[in-house]
Short mmCIF file of C-alpha atoms and ligand atoms in Angstrom, two decimals:
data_model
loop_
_atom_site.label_atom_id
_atom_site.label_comp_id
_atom_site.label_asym_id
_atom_site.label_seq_id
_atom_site.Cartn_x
_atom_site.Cartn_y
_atom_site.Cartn_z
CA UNK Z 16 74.68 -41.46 0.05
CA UNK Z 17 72.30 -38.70 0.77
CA UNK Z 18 73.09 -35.70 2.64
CA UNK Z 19 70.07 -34.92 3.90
CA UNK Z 20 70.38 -35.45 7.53
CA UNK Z 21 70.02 -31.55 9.54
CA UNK Z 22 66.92 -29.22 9.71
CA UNK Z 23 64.86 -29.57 6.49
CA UNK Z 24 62.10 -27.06 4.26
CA UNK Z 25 59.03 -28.31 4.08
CA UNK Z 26 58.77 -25.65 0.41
CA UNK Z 27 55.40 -26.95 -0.40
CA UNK Z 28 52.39 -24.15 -0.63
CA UNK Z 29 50.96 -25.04 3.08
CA UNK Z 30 50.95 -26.63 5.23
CA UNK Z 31 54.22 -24.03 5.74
CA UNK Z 32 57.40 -23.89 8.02
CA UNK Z 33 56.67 -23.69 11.50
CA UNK Z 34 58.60 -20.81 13.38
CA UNK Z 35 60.38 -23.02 16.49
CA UNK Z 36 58.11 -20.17 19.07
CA UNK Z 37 55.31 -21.48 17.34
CA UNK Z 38 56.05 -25.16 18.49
CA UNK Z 39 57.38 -24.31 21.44
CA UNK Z 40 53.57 -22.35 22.64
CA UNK Z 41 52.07 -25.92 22.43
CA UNK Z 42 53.94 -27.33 24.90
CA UNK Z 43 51.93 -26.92 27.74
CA UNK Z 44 49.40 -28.49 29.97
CA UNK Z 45 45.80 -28.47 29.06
CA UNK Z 46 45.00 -24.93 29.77
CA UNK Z 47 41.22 -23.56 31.84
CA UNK Z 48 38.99 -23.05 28.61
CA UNK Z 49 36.18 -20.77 30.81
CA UNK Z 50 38.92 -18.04 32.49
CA UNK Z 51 41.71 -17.40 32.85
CA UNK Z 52 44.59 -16.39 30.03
CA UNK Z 53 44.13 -18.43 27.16
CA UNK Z 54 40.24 -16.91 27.15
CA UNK Z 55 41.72 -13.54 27.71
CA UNK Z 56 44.09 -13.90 24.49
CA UNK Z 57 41.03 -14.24 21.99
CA UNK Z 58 39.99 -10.68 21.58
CA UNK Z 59 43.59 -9.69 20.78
CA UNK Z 60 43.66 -12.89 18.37
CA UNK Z 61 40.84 -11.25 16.64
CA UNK Z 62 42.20 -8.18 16.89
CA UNK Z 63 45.44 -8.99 15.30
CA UNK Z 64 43.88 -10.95 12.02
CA UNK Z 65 41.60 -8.39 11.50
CA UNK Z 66 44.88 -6.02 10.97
CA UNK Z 67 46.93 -8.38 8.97
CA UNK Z 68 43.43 -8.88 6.66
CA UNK Z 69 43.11 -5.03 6.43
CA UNK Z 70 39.30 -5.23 8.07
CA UNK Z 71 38.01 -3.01 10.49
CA UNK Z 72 34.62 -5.39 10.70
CA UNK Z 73 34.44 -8.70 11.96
CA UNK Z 74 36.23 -12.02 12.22
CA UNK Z 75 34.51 -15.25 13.00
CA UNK Z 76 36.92 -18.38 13.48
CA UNK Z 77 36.35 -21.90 12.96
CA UNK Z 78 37.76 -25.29 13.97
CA UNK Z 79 38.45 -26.53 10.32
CA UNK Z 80 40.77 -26.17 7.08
CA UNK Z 81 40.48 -23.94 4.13
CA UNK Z 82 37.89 -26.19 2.55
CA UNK Z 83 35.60 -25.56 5.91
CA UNK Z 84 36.06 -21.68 5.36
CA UNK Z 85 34.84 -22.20 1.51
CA UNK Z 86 31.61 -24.09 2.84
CA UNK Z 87 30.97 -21.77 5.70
CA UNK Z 88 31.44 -18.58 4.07
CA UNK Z 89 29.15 -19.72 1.68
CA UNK Z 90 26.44 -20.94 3.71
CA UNK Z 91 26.15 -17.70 5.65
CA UNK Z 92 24.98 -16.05 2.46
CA UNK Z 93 23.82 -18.17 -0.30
CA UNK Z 94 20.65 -20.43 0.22
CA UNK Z 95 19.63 -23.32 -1.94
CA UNK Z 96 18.62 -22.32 -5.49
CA UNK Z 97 20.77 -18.85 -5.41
CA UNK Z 98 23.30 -17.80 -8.22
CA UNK Z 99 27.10 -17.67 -7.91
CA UNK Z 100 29.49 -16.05 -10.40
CA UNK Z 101 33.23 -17.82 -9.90
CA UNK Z 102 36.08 -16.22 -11.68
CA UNK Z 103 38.39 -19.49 -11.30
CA UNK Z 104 42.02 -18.70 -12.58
CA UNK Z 105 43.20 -22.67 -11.85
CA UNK Z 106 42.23 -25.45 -9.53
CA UNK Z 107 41.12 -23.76 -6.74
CA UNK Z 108 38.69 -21.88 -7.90
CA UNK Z 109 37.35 -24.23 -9.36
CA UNK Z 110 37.01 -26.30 -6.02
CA UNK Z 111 35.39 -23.22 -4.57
CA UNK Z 112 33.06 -23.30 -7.10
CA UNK Z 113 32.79 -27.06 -6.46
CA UNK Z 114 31.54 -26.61 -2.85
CA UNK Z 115 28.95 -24.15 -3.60
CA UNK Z 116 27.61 -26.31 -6.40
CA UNK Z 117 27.36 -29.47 -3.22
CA UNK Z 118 25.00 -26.77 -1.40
CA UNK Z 119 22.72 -26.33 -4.12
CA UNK Z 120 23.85 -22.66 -5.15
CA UNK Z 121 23.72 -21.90 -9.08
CA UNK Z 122 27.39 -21.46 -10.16
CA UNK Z 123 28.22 -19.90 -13.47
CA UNK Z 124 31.90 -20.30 -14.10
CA UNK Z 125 34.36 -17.92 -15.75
CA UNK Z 126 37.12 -20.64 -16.10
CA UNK Z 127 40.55 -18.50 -16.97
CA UNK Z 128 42.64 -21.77 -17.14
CA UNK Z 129 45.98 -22.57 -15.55
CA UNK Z 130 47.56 -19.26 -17.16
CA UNK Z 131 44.92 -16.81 -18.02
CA UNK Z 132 43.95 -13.17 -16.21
CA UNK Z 133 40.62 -12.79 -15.44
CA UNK Z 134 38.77 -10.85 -18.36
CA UNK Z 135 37.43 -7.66 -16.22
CA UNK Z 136 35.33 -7.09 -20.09
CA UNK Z 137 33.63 -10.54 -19.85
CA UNK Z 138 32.89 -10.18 -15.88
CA UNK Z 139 31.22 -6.46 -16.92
CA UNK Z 140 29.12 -7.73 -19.47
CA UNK Z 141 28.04 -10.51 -17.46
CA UNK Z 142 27.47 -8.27 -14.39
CA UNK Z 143 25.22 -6.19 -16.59
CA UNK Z 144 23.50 -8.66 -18.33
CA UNK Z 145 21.95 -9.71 -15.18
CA UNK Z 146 19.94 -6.79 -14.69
CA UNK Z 147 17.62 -8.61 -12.10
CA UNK Z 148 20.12 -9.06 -9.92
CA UNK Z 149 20.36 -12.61 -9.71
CA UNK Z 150 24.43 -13.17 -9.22
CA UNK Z 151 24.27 -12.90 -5.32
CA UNK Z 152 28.34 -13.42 -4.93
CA UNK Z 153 31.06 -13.07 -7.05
CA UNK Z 154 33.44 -15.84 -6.35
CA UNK Z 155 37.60 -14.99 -6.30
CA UNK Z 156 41.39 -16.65 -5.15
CA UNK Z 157 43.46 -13.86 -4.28
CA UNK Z 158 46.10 -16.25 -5.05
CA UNK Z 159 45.69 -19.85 -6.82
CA UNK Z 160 47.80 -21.77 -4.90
CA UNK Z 161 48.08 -24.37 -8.23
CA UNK Z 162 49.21 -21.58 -11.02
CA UNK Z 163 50.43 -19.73 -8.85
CA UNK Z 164 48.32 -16.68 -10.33
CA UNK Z 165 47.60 -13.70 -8.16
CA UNK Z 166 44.66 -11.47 -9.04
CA UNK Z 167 43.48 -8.36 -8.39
CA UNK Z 168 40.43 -8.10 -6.21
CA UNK Z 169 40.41 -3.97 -6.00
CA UNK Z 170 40.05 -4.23 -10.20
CA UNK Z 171 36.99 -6.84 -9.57
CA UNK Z 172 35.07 -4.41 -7.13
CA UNK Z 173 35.48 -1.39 -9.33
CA UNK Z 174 33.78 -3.28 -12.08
CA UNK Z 175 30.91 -4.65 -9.76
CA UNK Z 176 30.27 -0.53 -8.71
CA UNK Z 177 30.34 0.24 -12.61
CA UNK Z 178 27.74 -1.86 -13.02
CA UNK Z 179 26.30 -0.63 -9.91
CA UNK Z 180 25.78 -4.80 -9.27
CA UNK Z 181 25.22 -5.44 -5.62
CA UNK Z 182 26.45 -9.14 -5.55
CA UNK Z 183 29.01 -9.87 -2.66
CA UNK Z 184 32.71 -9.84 -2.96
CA UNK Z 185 33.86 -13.16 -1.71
CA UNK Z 186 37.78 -13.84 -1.91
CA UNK Z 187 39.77 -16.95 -1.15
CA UNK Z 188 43.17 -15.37 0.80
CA UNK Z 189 44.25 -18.74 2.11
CA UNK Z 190 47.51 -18.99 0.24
CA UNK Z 191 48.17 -15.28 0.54
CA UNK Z 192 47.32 -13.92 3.94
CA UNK Z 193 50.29 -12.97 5.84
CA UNK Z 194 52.46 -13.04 2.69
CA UNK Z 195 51.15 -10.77 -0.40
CA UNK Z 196 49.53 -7.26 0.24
CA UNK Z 197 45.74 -7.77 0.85
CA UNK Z 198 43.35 -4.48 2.20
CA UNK Z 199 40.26 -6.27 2.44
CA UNK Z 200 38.08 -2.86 3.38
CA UNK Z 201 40.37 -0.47 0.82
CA UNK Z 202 39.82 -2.99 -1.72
CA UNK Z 203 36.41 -3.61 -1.12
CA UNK Z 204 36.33 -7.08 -0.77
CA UNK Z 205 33.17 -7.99 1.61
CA UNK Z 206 34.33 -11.49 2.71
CA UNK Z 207 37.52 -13.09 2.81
CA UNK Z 208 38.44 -16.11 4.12
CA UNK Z 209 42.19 -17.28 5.30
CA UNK Z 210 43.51 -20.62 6.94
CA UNK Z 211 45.83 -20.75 9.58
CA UNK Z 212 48.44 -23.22 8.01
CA UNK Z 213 49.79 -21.45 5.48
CA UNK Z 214 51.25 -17.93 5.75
CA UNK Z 215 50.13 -17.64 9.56
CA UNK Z 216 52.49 -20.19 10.12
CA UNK Z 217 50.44 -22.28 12.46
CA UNK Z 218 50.00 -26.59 12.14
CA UNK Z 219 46.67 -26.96 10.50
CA UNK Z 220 43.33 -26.79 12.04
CA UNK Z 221 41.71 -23.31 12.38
CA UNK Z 222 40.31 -21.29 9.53
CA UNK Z 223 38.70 -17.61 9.89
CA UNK Z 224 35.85 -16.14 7.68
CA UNK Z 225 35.95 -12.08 7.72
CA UNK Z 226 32.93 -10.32 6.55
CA UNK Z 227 31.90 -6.70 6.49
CA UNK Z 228 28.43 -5.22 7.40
CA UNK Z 229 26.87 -5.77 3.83
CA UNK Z 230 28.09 -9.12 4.32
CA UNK Z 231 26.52 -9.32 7.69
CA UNK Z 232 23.63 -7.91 6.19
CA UNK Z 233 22.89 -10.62 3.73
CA UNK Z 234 23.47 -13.06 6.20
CA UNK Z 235 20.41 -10.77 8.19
CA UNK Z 236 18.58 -12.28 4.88
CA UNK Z 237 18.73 -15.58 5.30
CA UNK Z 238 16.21 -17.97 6.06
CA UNK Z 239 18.52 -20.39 8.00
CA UNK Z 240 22.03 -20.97 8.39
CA UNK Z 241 23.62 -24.22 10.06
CA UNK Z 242 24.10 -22.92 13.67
CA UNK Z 243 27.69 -24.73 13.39
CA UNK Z 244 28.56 -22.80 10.02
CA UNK Z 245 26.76 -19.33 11.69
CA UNK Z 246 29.31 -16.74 11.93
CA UNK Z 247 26.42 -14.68 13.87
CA UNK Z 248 27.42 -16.50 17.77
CA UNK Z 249 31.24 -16.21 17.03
CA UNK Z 250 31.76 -12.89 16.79
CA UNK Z 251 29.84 -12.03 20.68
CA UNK Z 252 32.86 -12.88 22.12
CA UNK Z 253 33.06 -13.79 25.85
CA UNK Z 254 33.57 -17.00 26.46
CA UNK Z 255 35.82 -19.09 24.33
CA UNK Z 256 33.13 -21.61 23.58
CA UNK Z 257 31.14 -18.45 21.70
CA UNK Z 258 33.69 -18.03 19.28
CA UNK Z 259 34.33 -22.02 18.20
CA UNK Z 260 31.23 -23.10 18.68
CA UNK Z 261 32.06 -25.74 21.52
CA UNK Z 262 35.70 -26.33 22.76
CA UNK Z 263 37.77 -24.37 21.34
CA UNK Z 264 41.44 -25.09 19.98
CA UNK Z 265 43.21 -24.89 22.92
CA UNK Z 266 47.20 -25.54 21.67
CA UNK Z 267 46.25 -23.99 18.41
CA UNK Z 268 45.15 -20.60 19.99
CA UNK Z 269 48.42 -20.85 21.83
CA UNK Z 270 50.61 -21.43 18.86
CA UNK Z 271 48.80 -18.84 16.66
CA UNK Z 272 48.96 -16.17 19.17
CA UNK Z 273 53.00 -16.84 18.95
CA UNK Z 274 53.01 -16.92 15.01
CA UNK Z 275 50.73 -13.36 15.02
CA UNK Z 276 53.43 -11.71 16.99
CA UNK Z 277 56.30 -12.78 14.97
CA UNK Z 278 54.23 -11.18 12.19
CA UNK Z 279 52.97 -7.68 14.17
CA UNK Z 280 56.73 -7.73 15.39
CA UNK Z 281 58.59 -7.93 11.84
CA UNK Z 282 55.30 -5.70 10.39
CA UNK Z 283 53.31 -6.26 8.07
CA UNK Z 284 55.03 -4.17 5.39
CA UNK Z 285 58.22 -6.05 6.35
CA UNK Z 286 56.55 -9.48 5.83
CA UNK Z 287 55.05 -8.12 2.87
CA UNK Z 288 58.56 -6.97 1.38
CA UNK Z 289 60.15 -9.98 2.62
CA UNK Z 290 58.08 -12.69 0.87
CA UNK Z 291 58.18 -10.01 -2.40
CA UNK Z 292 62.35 -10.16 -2.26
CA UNK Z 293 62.60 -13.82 -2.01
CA UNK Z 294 59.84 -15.02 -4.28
CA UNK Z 295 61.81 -12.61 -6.81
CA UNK Z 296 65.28 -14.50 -6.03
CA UNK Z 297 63.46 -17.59 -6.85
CA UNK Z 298 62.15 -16.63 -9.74
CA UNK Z 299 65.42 -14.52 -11.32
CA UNK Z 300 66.61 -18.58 -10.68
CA UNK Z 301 64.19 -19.92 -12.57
CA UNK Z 302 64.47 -18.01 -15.49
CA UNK Z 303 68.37 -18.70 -15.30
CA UNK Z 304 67.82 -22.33 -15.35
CA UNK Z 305 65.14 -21.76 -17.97
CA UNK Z 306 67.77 -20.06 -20.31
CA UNK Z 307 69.48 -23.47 -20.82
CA UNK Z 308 67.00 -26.05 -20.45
CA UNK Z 309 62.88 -26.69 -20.15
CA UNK Z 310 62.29 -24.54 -16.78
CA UNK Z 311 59.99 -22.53 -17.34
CA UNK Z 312 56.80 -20.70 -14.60
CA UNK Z 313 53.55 -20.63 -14.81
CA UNK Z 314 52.63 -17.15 -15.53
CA UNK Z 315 54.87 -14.92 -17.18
CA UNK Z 316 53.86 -11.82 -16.05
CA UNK Z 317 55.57 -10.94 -12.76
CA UNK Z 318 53.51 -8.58 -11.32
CA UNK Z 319 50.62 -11.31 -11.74
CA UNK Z 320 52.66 -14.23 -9.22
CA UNK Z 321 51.80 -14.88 -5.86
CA UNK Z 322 54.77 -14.30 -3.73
CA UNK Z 323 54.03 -17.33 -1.36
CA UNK Z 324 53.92 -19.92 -4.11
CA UNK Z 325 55.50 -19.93 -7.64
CA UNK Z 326 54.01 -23.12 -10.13
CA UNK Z 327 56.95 -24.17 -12.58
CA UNK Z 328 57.74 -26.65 -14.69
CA UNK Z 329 60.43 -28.96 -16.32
CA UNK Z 330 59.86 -31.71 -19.21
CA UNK Z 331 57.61 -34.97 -18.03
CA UNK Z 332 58.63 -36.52 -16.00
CA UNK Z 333 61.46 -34.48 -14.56
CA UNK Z 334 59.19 -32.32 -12.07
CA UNK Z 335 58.61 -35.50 -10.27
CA UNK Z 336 62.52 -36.63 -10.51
CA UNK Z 337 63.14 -33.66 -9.77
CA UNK Z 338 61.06 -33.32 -6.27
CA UNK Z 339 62.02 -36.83 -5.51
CA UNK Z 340 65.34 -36.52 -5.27
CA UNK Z 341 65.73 -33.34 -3.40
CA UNK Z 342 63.48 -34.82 -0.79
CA UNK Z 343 65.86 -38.01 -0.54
CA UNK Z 344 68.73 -36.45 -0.78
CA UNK Z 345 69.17 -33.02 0.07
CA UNK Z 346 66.35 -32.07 2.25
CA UNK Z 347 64.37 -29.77 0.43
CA UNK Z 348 60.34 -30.93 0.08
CA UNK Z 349 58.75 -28.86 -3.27
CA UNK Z 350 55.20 -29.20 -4.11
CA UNK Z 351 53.62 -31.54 -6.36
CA UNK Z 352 52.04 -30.20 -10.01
CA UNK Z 353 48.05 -29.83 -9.16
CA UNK Z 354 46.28 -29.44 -12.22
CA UNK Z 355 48.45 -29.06 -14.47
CA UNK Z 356 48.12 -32.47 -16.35
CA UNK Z 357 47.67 -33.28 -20.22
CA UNK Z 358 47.21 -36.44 -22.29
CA UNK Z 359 50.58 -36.81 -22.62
CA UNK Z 360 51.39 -36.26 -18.88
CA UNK Z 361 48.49 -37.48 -17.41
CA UNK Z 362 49.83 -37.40 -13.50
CA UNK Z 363 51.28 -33.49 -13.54
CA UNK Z 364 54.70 -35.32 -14.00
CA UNK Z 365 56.23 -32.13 -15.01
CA UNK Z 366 54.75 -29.70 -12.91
CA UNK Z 367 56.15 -28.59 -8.88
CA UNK Z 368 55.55 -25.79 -6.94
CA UNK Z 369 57.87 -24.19 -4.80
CA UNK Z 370 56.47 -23.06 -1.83
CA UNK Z 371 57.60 -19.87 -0.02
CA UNK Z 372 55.54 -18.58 2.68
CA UNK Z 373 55.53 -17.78 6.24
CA UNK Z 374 58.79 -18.53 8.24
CA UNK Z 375 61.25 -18.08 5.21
CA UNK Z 376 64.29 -16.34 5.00
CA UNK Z 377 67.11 -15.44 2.34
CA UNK Z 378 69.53 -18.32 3.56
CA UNK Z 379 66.74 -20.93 3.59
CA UNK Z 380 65.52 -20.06 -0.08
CA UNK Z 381 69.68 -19.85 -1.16
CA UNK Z 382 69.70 -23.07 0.35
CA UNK Z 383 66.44 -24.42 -1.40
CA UNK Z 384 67.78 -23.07 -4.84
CA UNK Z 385 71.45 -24.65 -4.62
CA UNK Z 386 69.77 -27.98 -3.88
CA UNK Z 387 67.59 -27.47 -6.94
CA UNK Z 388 70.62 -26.92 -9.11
CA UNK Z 389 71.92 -29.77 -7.70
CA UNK Z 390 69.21 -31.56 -8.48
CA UNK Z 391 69.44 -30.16 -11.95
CA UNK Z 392 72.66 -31.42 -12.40
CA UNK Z 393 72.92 -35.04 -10.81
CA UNK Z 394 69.89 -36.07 -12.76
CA UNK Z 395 71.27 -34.37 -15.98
CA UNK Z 396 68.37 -32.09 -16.80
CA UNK Z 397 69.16 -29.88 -19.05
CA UNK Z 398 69.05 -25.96 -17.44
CA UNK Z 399 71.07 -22.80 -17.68
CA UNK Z 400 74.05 -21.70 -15.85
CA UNK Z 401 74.24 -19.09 -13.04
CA UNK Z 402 71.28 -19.32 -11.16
CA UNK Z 403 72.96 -18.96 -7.90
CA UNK Z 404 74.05 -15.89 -9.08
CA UNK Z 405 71.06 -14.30 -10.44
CA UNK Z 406 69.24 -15.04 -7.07
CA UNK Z 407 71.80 -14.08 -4.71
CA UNK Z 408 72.02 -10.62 -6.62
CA UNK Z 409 68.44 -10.09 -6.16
CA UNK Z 410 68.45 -10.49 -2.39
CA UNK Z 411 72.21 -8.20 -2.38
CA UNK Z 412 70.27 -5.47 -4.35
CA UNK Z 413 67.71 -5.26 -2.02
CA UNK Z 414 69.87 -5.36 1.21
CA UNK Z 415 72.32 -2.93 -0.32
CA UNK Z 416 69.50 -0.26 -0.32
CA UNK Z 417 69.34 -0.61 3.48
C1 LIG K 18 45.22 -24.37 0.68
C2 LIG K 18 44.13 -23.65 -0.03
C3 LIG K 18 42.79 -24.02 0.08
C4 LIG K 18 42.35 -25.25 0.80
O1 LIG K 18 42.72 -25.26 2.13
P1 LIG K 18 42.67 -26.63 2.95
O2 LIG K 18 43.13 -26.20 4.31
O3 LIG K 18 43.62 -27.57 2.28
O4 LIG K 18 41.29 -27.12 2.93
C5 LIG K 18 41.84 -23.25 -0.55
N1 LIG K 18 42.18 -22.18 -1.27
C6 LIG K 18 43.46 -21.79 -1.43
C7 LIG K 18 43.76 -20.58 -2.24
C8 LIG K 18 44.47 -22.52 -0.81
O5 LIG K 18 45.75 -22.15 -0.97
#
């Protein structure tokens, strides 16, 4: 008999928990779309991304998922026939890398695999040995959502200056916005793009492109852009229909101007720490587990994990026993192994994800954990003892220093 019944965690890497205020903005009649409130929320909705994406520039928003955001921020500044560098560190880069090829843009891939760092040496020499200036855009995932990988887009820029190399900084913040540190001016990225679904809490639909003035500049150079994809009309402002393009998203606009508070309220350092504390507890379990048995993460190197979304994995098939039963029985929803298959596991059998972004606390990732170990246990895969412990002293630490 399951004991599943009561609130449960959606832990999967987006869409994310929603915060109850969150829900509760959408419940409301259809609101006036040409005065009135909801029109005079937008600037401060701009306004309030901008600061969690560290950009004193410009934010255009778009009806759309993440996928939308990789097509648009493309289009705005790559034509037909123009070159691409992607620096893919797992799946999603190289589904980035994917869209740009489906506009006709030249994509050279650096393909780092499901564990590997970007090479900053290889990206240097390939920066310099196009001394014509052909790469228009490098390509980068802050975070890939399917390793679980975190890179370093402040290292990237410093090599594009040392090369003196003028091709755009583009990163992919979707999984990390709202959840790991990200300065998109200090760090020099020119355009980043987020989602609204993930750690901005909000049900999916909305996706934001932000883009600096050499950014904006490039776009200056193009030929033609698709007036839907322009970023140029949404950032006027005025009337709601500037920024979306048409109707905006009415209940969506309400519900993310709830989840941005929540955010501005805790702070952004706070949400920061937060997501850094618990991501650590789930790890320190991990590697518990691990000491006895086949769990094992993705990238060994701490300081290199997202702290929204850690990739593990067990022996085939156990990932998928593993996720299965915690969903029937306890709960708990972790996400599915992408990319990570082999000839021997040709489904990602042993790969899951545990998702930990947005509206997360300690209790809800103790919670999360204990049903993993029970997991662990009532399917009789093999894993270390203590856990529980290991995770619980992570988050005590942390509190204990006030
Ligand atoms: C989720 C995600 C995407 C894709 O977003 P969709 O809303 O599913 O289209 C792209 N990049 C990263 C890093 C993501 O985490």
């Amino acid at each position: 008999m399951s004991l599943s019944q009561g609130r449960s965690y959606l832990a999967i890497p987006g869409p994310s928990v929603m915060p109850d205020q969150v829900l509760r903005a959408m419940q409301r009649a259809a609101p006036n779309i040409y005065a009135g409130e909801l029109m005079e929320m937008m600037p401060g909705i701009i306004t309030d991304l901008k600061t969690i994406a560290g950009t004193q520039f410009h934010c255009a928003p778009y009806i759309g998922n993440g996928h939308m955001v990789w097509d648009v921020a493309l289009a705005n500044v790559l034509a037909e026939g123009d070159h691409a560098l992607c620096l893919a560190t797992g799946r999603f880069g190289l589904l980035w890398a994917d869209m740009a090829d489906g506009l006709g843009i030249h994509v050279d891939i650096h393909d780092y695999g499901r564990r590997d760092p970007i090479d900053l040496d290889r990206l240097d020499a390939a920066l310099r040995a196009d001394s014509g200036h052909q790469i228009k855009a490098v390509l980068m995932t802050h975070v890939d959502t399917a390793t679980g990988r975190k890179n370093d887009p402040a290292a990237v820029r410093a090599v594009l200056d040392a090369a003196d190399h003028p091709a755009l900084l583009m990163v992919d913040c979707i999984a990390s916005l709202g959840c790991d540190e990200y300065r998109m001016d200090d760090w020099g990225a020119d355009i980043t793009i987020a989602a609204c679904q993930k750690g901005l809490m909000t049900p999916p639909g909305m996706a934001f492109v932000f883009f600096n003035n050499r950014a904006q500049a490039a776009r200056g150079r193009m030929t033609r852009v698709a007036r839907h994809y322009d970023w140029q009309s949404r950032i006027e402002g005025g009337i709601l229909a500037n920024y979306f393009n048409g109707t905006p998203p009415t209940h969506l606009l309400y519900a993310l101007r709830a989840a941005l508070d929540l955010i501005l309220t805790e702070g952004l350092d706070h949400v920061w720490t937060r997501h850094h504390v618990l991501a650590r507890a789930i790890w320190a379990a991990c590697d518990a587990w691990g000491q006895g048995g086949a769990m094992q993460l993705n990238i060994p190197d701490p300081a290199a994990r997202s702290h929204a979304v850690t990739a593990a994995r067990l022996n085939a098939p156990d990932g998928t026993r593993l996720r299965n039963w915690l969903e029937a029985n306890t709960g708990v929803t972790l996400g599915i192994g992408l990319g990570m298959d082999t000839p021997e596991d040709p489904h990602s059998s042993a790969a899951f994800r545990f998702g930990h972004m947005g509206h997360i606390n300690a209790q809800m990732v103790m919670g999360m954990l204990g049903s993993v170990d029970m997991g662990l246990k009532a399917l009789s895969i093999a894993h270390g003892d203590g856990a529980l412990e290991a995770a619980s002293r992570i988050c005590a630490d942390h509190l204990k220093q006030g």
